[in-house]
Amino acid sequence: MNKSILLFFCAAVLAVGMASCTSSPEEQADQAMNNLIKELNAVGLSVAVVKDNQIVYTGAFGTKNIEKGTLINTDDIFRIASISKSFTATAIMQLYEQGKFALDDDVSPALGLTVRNPNFPDIPITYRMLLTHTSSLNDTTGYFSLDVIDPQKTREIWRAYNTYAPGTQYEYCNLGFNTLGTLVEIHSGERFDRYIDQHIIKPLGLHAGFNVDDFDRNEFVSLYDFEEGQFVEAPDAYLSRATELENYLMGRNTPIFSPTGGMKIAPKDLAKHMLVQMNQGTWNGVRILKPESVAAMQTPYEYPDGRIGEYGFAISTTSKLIEGETLKGHTGSAYGLYSAMFFEPQKKFGFVMMTNGYEAKRGDNGFLTIQSEVINALYDIFIK
């Protein structure tokens, strides 16, 4: 489909009397993205492209807020959902580099509560297991409070665990990453949002954050769920936490920031965070992680029986998104937002896309059609 969009654009150029399709890549991308949001029934779309280790293109298309009739621009901020996990994992690896813990340490002593699958009480749940979604935790009982895994708070903690042994199987788990965010706070002595700001966001010069109240609310792109044939705004995406922060308890209330999904950022700044992963922990002369930590994040988990998964530490590996390319990255979905961040670290290209509302359909490759079509169109224009 992406090739047909480019052919359509070239045909349109020829139709107005030009001798050949000589438009710039930026013009081709603008046209292709505008066509896609119409064809795929998306509210709006914002993207960034990295080529040869540089951000070579940013674009914003469609509607920022349906009710106000405003349009998205490239500076506008999205809540990016699960790509946020890559910031939390980066923070964990920074603290690991400082010797605060080993990746295979039991997380219980730091948390001050016994984190154990009741079916396997002798198997510690480790930092590595939480990072790779292999801890046997699940999201059945929710993930915005650690009470669900605290035996002193909840009698039925078994409901938060699966029946297989920790470390032996994969199940994507938001509770695990909210627990990791709590551990960032415990090991650093800094409130989670402030740690991310001081040790990742500010050093990279990003305009981003986990605390919604740090932003001018006019910067936010409204998010829309598609319900019964129409787009319905999801205001909880940018819900203030000011009241909860008045009685904030360090090392316990961290999930209110949603380390699993609460980062707010524009695609062009997310691309800079992506460039850290593409360049062994450094971007623009600023070192965020050691090369060994980046390698660990991007290396798929190896199970005890020798199986190799697709997920590392908040970075997955896929050959299903672009034919002939093996990419690293992550997707996100929440409140009607669908996002993707994928890159090829050796060839030094990558893509970020975010849509604030979309009639979600999934392709045979496991990705949403808008993720596949947008990224493949940008790949064909700028990389291929």
CSV table of C-alpha atoms in Angstrom, one decimal:
chain,number,residue,atom,x,y,z
A,1,MET,CA,0.0,0.0,0.0
A,2,ASN,CA,2.8,2.4,0.8
A,3,LYS,CA,4.2,2.1,-2.7
A,4,SER,CA,0.8,2.9,-4.2
A,5,ILE,CA,0.7,6.1,-2.1
A,6,LEU,CA,4.0,7.2,-3.6
A,7,LEU,CA,2.9,6.2,-7.1
A,8,PHE,CA,-0.3,8.2,-6.5
A,9,PHE,CA,1.7,11.2,-5.5
A,10,CYS,CA,3.9,11.0,-8.6
A,11,ALA,CA,0.9,10.6,-10.8
A,12,ALA,CA,-0.6,13.7,-9.3
A,13,VAL,CA,2.6,15.6,-10.0
A,14,LEU,CA,2.6,14.4,-13.6
A,15,ALA,CA,-1.1,15.3,-14.0
A,16,VAL,CA,-0.3,19.0,-13.4
A,17,GLY,CA,2.1,19.0,-16.3
A,18,MET,CA,5.5,18.2,-14.7
A,19,ALA,CA,7.8,16.1,-16.8
A,20,SER,CA,8.8,13.8,-13.9
A,21,CYS,CA,8.3,13.1,-10.2
A,22,THR,CA,11.0,15.4,-8.9
A,23,SER,CA,9.5,16.3,-5.5
A,24,SER,CA,11.8,16.3,-2.5
A,25,PRO,CA,11.6,13.5,0.0
A,26,GLU,CA,10.1,15.9,2.5
A,27,GLU,CA,7.3,16.7,0.1
A,28,GLN,CA,6.7,13.1,-0.7
A,29,ALA,CA,6.5,12.3,3.0
A,30,ASP,CA,4.1,15.1,3.6
A,31,GLN,CA,1.8,13.8,0.9
A,32,ALA,CA,2.1,10.2,1.9
A,33,MET,CA,1.3,10.9,5.6
A,34,ASN,CA,-1.7,13.1,4.7
A,35,ASN,CA,-3.0,10.3,2.5
A,36,LEU,CA,-2.5,7.7,5.2
A,37,ILE,CA,-4.5,9.5,7.9
A,38,LYS,CA,-7.4,9.8,5.5
A,39,GLU,CA,-7.2,6.2,4.2
A,40,LEU,CA,-6.7,4.7,7.7
A,41,ASN,CA,-9.2,7.0,9.5
A,42,ALA,CA,-6.8,8.6,11.9
A,43,VAL,CA,-7.5,11.8,13.8
A,44,GLY,CA,-3.9,13.0,13.6
A,45,LEU,CA,-0.3,11.9,13.1
A,46,SER,CA,3.1,13.1,14.1
A,47,VAL,CA,6.4,11.5,12.9
A,48,ALA,CA,10.2,11.8,13.0
A,49,VAL,CA,12.8,10.1,10.8
A,50,VAL,CA,16.5,9.4,11.6
A,51,LYS,CA,18.9,8.7,8.7
A,52,ASP,CA,22.7,8.5,8.9
A,53,ASN,CA,22.4,9.2,12.6
A,54,GLN,CA,20.6,12.5,12.1
A,55,ILE,CA,17.0,13.6,12.4
A,56,VAL,CA,16.2,14.4,8.8
A,57,TYR,CA,12.5,14.8,8.9
A,58,THR,CA,9.6,15.7,11.2
A,59,GLY,CA,6.0,16.1,10.2
A,60,ALA,CA,2.6,16.7,11.8
A,61,PHE,CA,-0.7,16.1,10.1
A,62,GLY,CA,-4.4,16.2,11.0
A,63,THR,CA,-6.2,17.3,14.1
A,64,LYS,CA,-4.9,18.0,17.6
A,65,ASN,CA,-8.3,18.6,19.2
A,66,ILE,CA,-11.5,17.7,17.4
A,67,GLU,CA,-13.7,19.9,19.6
A,68,LYS,CA,-11.5,23.0,19.1
A,69,GLY,CA,-10.6,22.3,15.5
A,70,THR,CA,-6.9,22.8,16.1
A,71,LEU,CA,-4.2,21.1,14.1
A,72,ILE,CA,-1.1,19.2,15.3
A,73,ASN,CA,2.3,20.7,15.0
A,74,THR,CA,5.7,19.1,15.4
A,75,ASP,CA,6.2,20.6,18.9
A,76,ASP,CA,3.0,19.2,20.3
A,77,ILE,CA,3.2,16.7,23.2
A,78,PHE,CA,1.7,13.2,23.2
A,79,ARG,CA,1.4,10.7,26.1
A,80,ILE,CA,3.3,7.9,24.4
A,81,ALA,CA,2.1,4.9,26.4
A,82,SER,CA,4.4,1.8,26.6
A,83,ILE,CA,7.4,3.3,24.9
A,84,SER,CA,7.7,5.0,28.3
A,85,LYS,CA,9.2,1.8,29.5
A,86,SER,CA,12.4,2.5,27.7
A,87,PHE,CA,12.9,5.5,29.9
A,88,THR,CA,12.3,3.5,33.0
A,89,ALA,CA,14.6,0.8,31.9
A,90,THR,CA,17.3,3.4,31.1
A,91,ALA,CA,17.0,4.7,34.6
A,92,ILE,CA,17.3,1.2,36.0
A,93,MET,CA,20.4,0.5,34.0
A,94,GLN,CA,22.0,3.8,35.1
A,95,LEU,CA,21.5,2.7,38.8
A,96,TYR,CA,22.8,-0.8,37.9
A,97,GLU,CA,25.9,0.9,36.5
A,98,GLN,CA,26.4,2.6,39.9
A,99,GLY,CA,26.4,-0.8,41.6
A,100,LYS,CA,23.1,-0.3,43.4
A,101,PHE,CA,22.1,-3.9,42.7
A,102,ALA,CA,22.8,-6.8,40.4
A,103,LEU,CA,20.3,-7.7,37.6
A,104,ASP,CA,19.7,-11.1,39.1
A,105,ASP,CA,19.2,-9.8,42.6
A,106,ASP,CA,15.9,-10.4,44.4
A,107,VAL,CA,13.8,-7.2,44.4
A,108,SER,CA,12.2,-7.9,47.7
A,109,PRO,CA,14.8,-6.4,50.1
A,110,ALA,CA,14.8,-3.1,48.2
A,111,LEU,CA,11.0,-2.9,48.1
A,112,GLY,CA,10.6,-3.8,51.7
A,113,LEU,CA,8.0,-6.5,50.9
A,114,THR,CA,8.2,-10.1,49.9
A,115,VAL,CA,7.6,-10.4,46.1
A,116,ARG,CA,7.0,-14.1,45.5
A,117,ASN,CA,4.8,-16.1,43.3
A,118,PRO,CA,2.8,-18.2,45.8
A,119,ASN,CA,3.1,-21.2,43.5
A,120,PHE,CA,6.9,-20.9,43.6
A,121,PRO,CA,7.8,-19.4,46.9
A,122,ASP,CA,11.5,-20.4,46.7
A,123,ILE,CA,12.2,-18.6,43.4
A,124,PRO,CA,13.2,-14.9,43.8
A,125,ILE,CA,11.8,-12.4,41.4
A,126,THR,CA,14.6,-10.3,40.0
A,127,TYR,CA,15.3,-7.0,38.2
A,128,ARG,CA,16.0,-9.0,35.0
A,129,MET,CA,12.7,-10.8,35.2
A,130,LEU,CA,10.8,-7.5,35.6
A,131,LEU,CA,12.7,-5.9,32.8
A,132,THR,CA,11.9,-8.8,30.4
A,133,HIS,CA,8.3,-9.5,31.4
A,134,THR,CA,9.3,-12.9,32.6
A,135,SER,CA,8.5,-12.4,36.3
A,136,SER,CA,5.2,-14.4,36.2
A,137,LEU,CA,3.4,-11.2,37.4
A,138,ASN,CA,0.3,-10.2,35.5
A,139,ASP,CA,-2.1,-7.2,35.3
A,140,THR,CA,-5.2,-9.0,36.4
A,141,THR,CA,-5.7,-7.1,39.6
A,142,GLY,CA,-4.4,-3.8,38.1
A,143,TYR,CA,-1.1,-2.0,38.1
A,144,PHE,CA,-1.5,1.4,39.7
A,145,SER,CA,-0.8,0.2,43.2
A,146,LEU,CA,1.8,-2.1,44.6
A,147,ASP,CA,-0.7,-3.2,47.2
A,148,VAL,CA,-1.8,-6.0,44.9
A,149,ILE,CA,1.6,-7.8,45.5
A,150,ASP,CA,2.0,-6.8,49.2
A,151,PRO,CA,1.0,-9.7,51.5
A,152,GLN,CA,0.4,-7.2,54.3
A,153,LYS,CA,-2.2,-5.3,52.1
A,154,THR,CA,-3.8,-8.0,50.0
A,155,ARG,CA,-4.8,-11.6,51.0
A,156,GLU,CA,-5.3,-12.7,47.4
A,157,ILE,CA,-1.9,-11.8,46.1
A,158,TRP,CA,-2.0,-15.1,44.0
A,159,ARG,CA,-4.3,-13.3,41.6
A,160,ALA,CA,-1.4,-11.1,40.5
A,161,TYR,CA,0.7,-14.1,39.5
A,162,ASN,CA,0.6,-16.7,36.7
A,163,THR,CA,0.9,-20.4,37.4
A,164,TYR,CA,4.3,-20.9,35.7
A,165,ALA,CA,7.7,-20.4,37.4
A,166,PRO,CA,9.3,-17.0,37.3
A,167,GLY,CA,11.8,-16.6,34.5
A,168,THR,CA,10.4,-19.4,32.3
A,169,GLN,CA,7.7,-17.6,30.2
A,170,TYR,CA,6.8,-14.2,28.9
A,171,GLU,CA,3.7,-12.2,29.6
A,172,TYR,CA,3.7,-8.5,29.0
A,173,CYS,CA,3.1,-6.8,32.4
A,174,ASN,CA,2.6,-3.2,33.2
A,175,LEU,CA,2.7,-4.0,37.0
A,176,GLY,CA,6.3,-5.1,36.6
A,177,PHE,CA,7.4,-1.8,35.1
A,178,ASN,CA,5.5,0.3,37.7
A,179,THR,CA,7.5,-1.8,40.2
A,180,LEU,CA,10.7,-1.0,38.4
A,181,GLY,CA,9.8,2.7,38.6
A,182,THR,CA,9.4,2.3,42.3
A,183,LEU,CA,12.8,0.7,42.5
A,184,VAL,CA,14.3,3.7,40.6
A,185,GLU,CA,13.0,5.9,43.4
A,186,ILE,CA,14.2,3.6,46.2
A,187,HIS,CA,17.7,3.2,44.8
A,188,SER,CA,18.2,6.9,43.8
A,189,GLY,CA,16.5,8.6,46.7
A,190,GLU,CA,14.8,10.9,44.1
A,191,ARG,CA,11.2,11.0,43.2
A,192,PHE,CA,10.7,9.1,40.0
A,193,ASP,CA,9.7,11.9,37.7
A,194,ARG,CA,12.5,14.1,39.0
A,195,TYR,CA,15.1,11.4,38.6
A,196,ILE,CA,14.1,10.9,34.9
A,197,ASP,CA,14.1,14.7,34.4
A,198,GLN,CA,17.6,15.2,36.0
A,199,HIS,CA,19.4,12.1,34.6
A,200,ILE,CA,17.8,11.6,31.1
A,201,ILE,CA,15.7,14.5,30.0
A,202,LYS,CA,17.8,17.5,30.9
A,203,PRO,CA,21.1,16.0,29.9
A,204,LEU,CA,19.7,15.3,26.4
A,205,GLY,CA,17.9,18.7,26.2
A,206,LEU,CA,14.5,17.2,25.8
A,207,HIS,CA,11.1,18.8,26.5
A,208,ALA,CA,9.4,15.8,28.1
A,209,GLY,CA,8.4,14.3,31.5
A,210,PHE,CA,6.3,11.9,33.5
A,211,ASN,CA,4.6,14.7,35.6
A,212,VAL,CA,1.7,16.1,33.6
A,213,ASP,CA,1.7,19.3,35.8
A,214,ASP,CA,5.2,20.2,34.5
A,215,PHE,CA,3.6,21.2,31.1
A,216,ASP,CA,1.5,23.9,29.7
A,217,ARG,CA,-1.7,22.0,29.0
A,218,ASN,CA,-2.1,23.7,25.6
A,219,GLU,CA,0.9,21.6,24.5
A,220,PHE,CA,-1.0,18.3,24.8
A,221,VAL,CA,-2.4,16.5,21.8
A,222,SER,CA,-5.9,15.3,22.8
A,223,LEU,CA,-6.3,11.5,22.6
A,224,TYR,CA,-9.4,9.8,21.2
A,225,ASP,CA,-10.8,6.3,21.6
A,226,PHE,CA,-12.7,5.0,18.6
A,227,GLU,CA,-16.1,3.8,20.0
A,228,GLU,CA,-19.2,2.8,18.1
A,229,GLY,CA,-18.1,4.5,15.0
A,230,GLN,CA,-16.9,7.8,16.4
A,231,PHE,CA,-13.9,9.3,18.2
A,232,VAL,CA,-14.4,10.0,21.9
A,233,GLU,CA,-11.9,12.1,23.8
A,234,ALA,CA,-10.0,10.3,26.7
A,235,PRO,CA,-9.3,13.1,29.2
A,236,ASP,CA,-7.7,10.8,31.8
A,237,ALA,CA,-4.6,10.6,29.6
A,238,TYR,CA,-3.5,14.0,31.0
A,239,LEU,CA,-5.0,13.8,34.5
A,240,SER,CA,-3.3,16.0,37.1
A,241,ARG,CA,-1.7,14.2,40.0
A,242,ALA,CA,-1.4,17.3,42.1
A,243,THR,CA,-3.8,16.1,44.8
A,244,GLU,CA,-2.0,12.8,45.2
A,245,LEU,CA,1.4,14.5,45.4
A,246,GLU,CA,0.3,16.4,48.5
A,247,ASN,CA,0.7,13.2,50.5
A,248,TYR,CA,3.2,11.4,48.3
A,249,LEU,CA,5.0,8.4,49.9
A,250,MET,CA,8.4,7.8,48.4
A,251,GLY,CA,9.0,4.2,47.3
A,252,ARG,CA,5.3,3.3,47.4
A,253,ASN,CA,3.2,5.8,45.4
A,254,THR,CA,5.4,5.8,42.3
A,255,PRO,CA,2.7,4.2,40.0
A,256,ILE,CA,0.8,7.5,40.0
A,257,PHE,CA,3.4,8.7,37.5
A,258,SER,CA,2.9,5.5,35.4
A,259,PRO,CA,6.6,4.5,34.8
A,260,THR,CA,5.0,1.8,32.5
A,261,GLY,CA,3.3,4.3,30.2
A,262,GLY,CA,3.2,7.9,31.4
A,263,MET,CA,5.9,9.7,29.5
A,264,LYS,CA,4.8,12.9,27.6
A,265,ILE,CA,7.0,13.9,24.7
A,266,ALA,CA,7.0,15.0,21.0
A,267,PRO,CA,8.3,12.7,18.3
A,268,LYS,CA,11.3,14.8,17.5
A,269,ASP,CA,12.5,14.5,21.1
A,270,LEU,CA,11.7,10.8,21.4
A,271,ALA,CA,13.9,10.4,18.3
A,272,LYS,CA,16.8,11.9,20.4
A,273,HIS,CA,16.2,9.3,23.1
A,274,MET,CA,16.1,6.7,20.3
A,275,LEU,CA,19.5,8.0,19.1
A,276,VAL,CA,21.0,7.1,22.5
A,277,GLN,CA,20.1,3.5,21.9
A,278,MET,CA,21.4,3.7,18.3
A,279,ASN,CA,24.8,5.1,19.5
A,280,GLN,CA,25.8,2.8,22.4
A,281,GLY,CA,24.4,5.1,25.1
A,282,THR,CA,25.6,8.5,23.8
A,283,TRP,CA,24.0,11.3,21.8
A,284,ASN,CA,25.3,14.7,20.9
A,285,GLY,CA,28.3,14.2,23.2
A,286,VAL,CA,26.2,13.3,26.2
A,287,ARG,CA,26.6,9.8,27.7
A,288,ILE,CA,23.5,8.4,29.2
A,289,LEU,CA,24.4,4.7,29.4
A,290,LYS,CA,27.5,2.6,29.0
A,291,PRO,CA,27.7,0.5,25.8
A,292,GLU,CA,27.3,-2.7,27.8
A,293,SER,CA,24.0,-1.5,29.3
A,294,VAL,CA,22.6,-0.6,25.8
A,295,ALA,CA,23.6,-4.0,24.6
A,296,ALA,CA,21.8,-5.7,27.5
A,297,MET,CA,18.7,-3.6,26.8
A,298,GLN,CA,18.7,-4.7,23.1
A,299,THR,CA,19.5,-8.3,23.6
A,300,PRO,CA,16.5,-10.7,23.6
A,301,TYR,CA,16.0,-12.7,26.8
A,302,GLU,CA,17.3,-16.3,26.8
A,303,TYR,CA,15.1,-18.7,28.7
A,304,PRO,CA,16.6,-21.4,31.0
A,305,ASP,CA,15.7,-24.0,28.3
A,306,GLY,CA,17.7,-22.1,25.7
A,307,ARG,CA,14.8,-20.5,23.9
A,308,ILE,CA,15.4,-16.9,22.7
A,309,GLY,CA,12.6,-14.4,23.0
A,310,GLU,CA,12.0,-11.1,21.2
A,311,TYR,CA,12.1,-8.8,24.2
A,312,GLY,CA,15.2,-7.4,26.0
A,313,PHE,CA,14.9,-4.6,28.6
A,314,ALA,CA,12.1,-2.5,27.2
A,315,ILE,CA,13.5,-3.0,23.7
A,316,SER,CA,12.1,-5.7,21.4
A,317,THR,CA,13.6,-7.1,18.2
A,318,THR,CA,11.5,-7.7,15.1
A,319,SER,CA,12.0,-8.6,11.5
A,320,LYS,CA,8.2,-8.4,10.8
A,321,LEU,CA,7.8,-4.6,10.5
A,322,ILE,CA,10.0,-3.8,7.4
A,323,GLU,CA,10.7,-6.6,4.9
A,324,GLY,CA,14.4,-7.5,5.0
A,325,GLU,CA,15.3,-5.4,8.0
A,326,THR,CA,15.8,-6.4,11.7
A,327,LEU,CA,14.7,-3.5,13.9
A,328,LYS,CA,14.9,-2.7,17.6
A,329,GLY,CA,12.2,-0.8,19.4
A,330,HIS,CA,8.8,-0.6,21.1
A,331,THR,CA,5.2,0.2,20.5
A,332,GLY,CA,2.6,1.9,22.7
A,333,SER,CA,-1.2,2.0,23.0
A,334,ALA,CA,-3.4,3.7,25.5
A,335,TYR,CA,-6.3,6.1,25.6
A,336,GLY,CA,-6.6,6.0,21.8
A,337,LEU,CA,-2.9,6.8,21.3
A,338,TYR,CA,-0.9,4.4,19.1
A,339,SER,CA,2.9,4.9,18.9
A,340,ALA,CA,6.0,3.2,17.6
A,341,MET,CA,9.7,3.7,17.9
A,342,PHE,CA,11.9,1.4,15.8
A,343,PHE,CA,15.5,1.7,14.7
A,344,GLU,CA,18.4,-0.2,13.0
A,345,PRO,CA,21.5,0.6,15.1
A,346,GLN,CA,24.1,-0.6,12.6
A,347,LYS,CA,22.6,1.2,9.6
A,348,LYS,CA,21.7,4.3,11.7
A,349,PHE,CA,18.2,4.8,10.7
A,350,GLY,CA,15.0,4.8,12.7
A,351,PHE,CA,11.4,6.1,12.9
A,352,VAL,CA,9.0,7.5,15.5
A,353,MET,CA,5.3,7.8,14.9
A,354,MET,CA,2.3,8.7,17.1
A,355,THR,CA,-1.4,9.0,16.3
A,356,ASN,CA,-3.9,10.4,18.7
A,357,GLY,CA,-6.9,8.4,17.4
A,358,TYR,CA,-7.4,5.6,15.0
A,359,GLU,CA,-9.9,2.9,14.0
A,360,ALA,CA,-7.5,0.2,15.2
A,361,LYS,CA,-6.8,-2.7,12.8
A,362,ARG,CA,-4.0,-5.2,13.1
A,363,GLY,CA,-2.1,-6.7,10.2
A,364,ASP,CA,-0.7,-10.2,9.6
A,365,ASN,CA,2.7,-9.1,11.0
A,366,GLY,CA,1.2,-8.4,14.4
A,367,PHE,CA,1.5,-4.6,14.1
A,368,LEU,CA,-1.3,-2.2,13.8
A,369,THR,CA,-1.8,-1.2,10.1
A,370,ILE,CA,-1.0,2.5,10.9
A,371,GLN,CA,2.3,1.6,12.5
A,372,SER,CA,3.3,-0.6,9.5
A,373,GLU,CA,2.0,1.7,6.8
A,374,VAL,CA,3.5,4.9,8.2
A,375,ILE,CA,6.9,3.4,9.0
A,376,ASN,CA,7.2,1.5,5.6
A,377,ALA,CA,6.2,4.6,3.7
A,378,LEU,CA,8.9,6.7,5.5
A,379,TYR,CA,11.4,3.9,4.9
A,380,ASP,CA,10.7,3.8,1.2
A,381,ILE,CA,11.0,7.6,0.9
A,382,PHE,CA,14.0,8.3,3.1
A,383,ILE,CA,16.0,5.0,3.4
A,384,LYS,CA,15.3,2.5,0.7
